[in-house]
Amino acid sequence: MDPLSRYPDFDEIYVEGSSTYQLFQERFDTRVVSDKKTIDIFAATRPQAKWLKCELGEPLFRISKIAFDQNDKPVHVSELFCRANRITLTIDNKRH
């Protein structure tokens, strides 16, 4: 399904810097209720190395996210790239 058929005029009414999720809820009655993030590590390509000011082949974290609405339909996909030498992961587990 083409995203613009589900969200007509989205590209015309979205204002850069505003909340996409708020627009989904207010204009299209779509609530983002969950997301799935995947973290993997791989070597920087030439364009990524240039963008992130790192060496070609340097380890990068890629954080991929898919957000889902109240009907478990995907509504948002994003990728974040970070230099591995600038990341700290903290895992805090609590048992009840």
Coordinates of C-alpha atoms in Angstrom, one line a residue:
M1 CA 0.0 0.0 0.0
D2 CA 1.3 3.4 -0.9
P3 CA 1.7 5.5 2.3
L4 CA 0.1 8.6 0.7
S5 CA -3.0 6.6 -0.1
R6 CA -3.4 5.9 3.6
Y7 CA -2.4 9.4 4.6
P8 CA -3.6 11.7 1.8
D9 CA -1.9 15.1 1.6
F10 CA 0.6 14.1 4.3
D11 CA 3.5 15.4 2.3
E12 CA 1.6 18.8 2.0
I13 CA 0.5 19.2 5.6
Y14 CA 3.6 18.0 7.4
V15 CA 5.8 20.8 8.7
E16 CA 9.5 19.9 9.2
G17 CA 10.3 19.7 12.9
S18 CA 6.8 18.9 13.9
S19 CA 5.6 15.7 15.5
T20 CA 4.8 13.1 12.9
Y21 CA 3.0 10.9 15.5
Q22 CA 0.9 13.9 16.6
L23 CA -0.1 14.6 13.0
F24 CA -1.0 10.9 12.6
Q25 CA -3.3 11.0 15.6
E26 CA -4.9 14.4 15.1
R27 CA -5.5 14.2 11.3
F28 CA -5.7 10.5 10.5
D29 CA -7.0 8.9 13.8
T30 CA -3.8 6.8 13.9
R31 CA -2.1 6.2 17.2
V32 CA 1.4 4.8 17.4
V33 CA 1.3 2.2 20.1
S34 CA 4.4 0.1 19.7
D35 CA 7.7 -0.1 17.9
K36 CA 10.4 -2.6 17.2
K37 CA 14.1 -1.6 17.2
T38 CA 16.9 -3.7 15.8
I39 CA 20.5 -2.9 16.5
D40 CA 23.3 -4.3 14.3
I41 CA 26.9 -3.5 13.7
F42 CA 28.6 -3.2 10.3
A43 CA 31.5 -1.5 8.5
A44 CA 31.1 2.1 7.3
T45 CA 30.6 2.6 3.6
R46 CA 32.3 5.5 1.8
P47 CA 29.2 7.8 2.0
Q48 CA 28.6 6.9 5.7
A49 CA 32.2 7.5 6.6
K50 CA 32.1 10.9 5.0
W51 CA 28.8 11.9 6.7
L52 CA 29.9 10.6 10.1
K53 CA 33.5 11.8 9.8
C54 CA 35.0 8.4 10.4
E55 CA 37.2 6.0 8.6
L56 CA 36.0 3.8 5.7
G57 CA 35.3 0.4 7.3
E58 CA 35.0 1.7 10.8
P59 CA 32.4 -0.1 12.9
L60 CA 29.0 1.6 13.0
F61 CA 25.8 0.9 14.9
R62 CA 22.6 0.9 12.9
I63 CA 19.4 1.3 14.8
S64 CA 16.4 0.4 12.7
K65 CA 12.9 1.2 13.9
I66 CA 9.4 0.2 12.7
A67 CA 6.5 1.9 14.5
F68 CA 3.0 0.3 14.6
D69 CA -0.4 1.8 15.0
Q70 CA -3.4 0.6 17.1
N71 CA -4.2 -2.0 14.4
D72 CA -0.6 -3.4 14.3
K73 CA 0.0 -1.8 10.9
P74 CA 3.5 -0.2 10.3
V75 CA 3.3 3.6 10.1
H76 CA 6.9 4.7 10.4
V77 CA 10.3 3.4 9.5
S78 CA 13.6 5.0 10.4
E79 CA 17.3 4.2 10.6
L80 CA 19.9 5.9 12.8
F81 CA 23.6 5.4 12.1
C82 CA 26.2 6.0 14.9
R83 CA 29.9 5.5 15.3
A84 CA 30.5 2.5 17.5
N85 CA 33.2 4.3 19.5
R86 CA 30.6 6.9 20.6
I87 CA 27.9 4.6 21.9
T88 CA 27.2 3.4 25.4
L89 CA 24.6 0.7 25.9
T90 CA 23.0 0.3 29.3
I91 CA 20.7 -2.6 30.1
D92 CA 18.7 -2.3 33.3
N93 CA 16.7 -5.4 34.2
K94 CA 14.3 -5.5 37.1
R95 CA 12.5 -8.6 38.2
H96 CA 9.1 -8.3 39.9

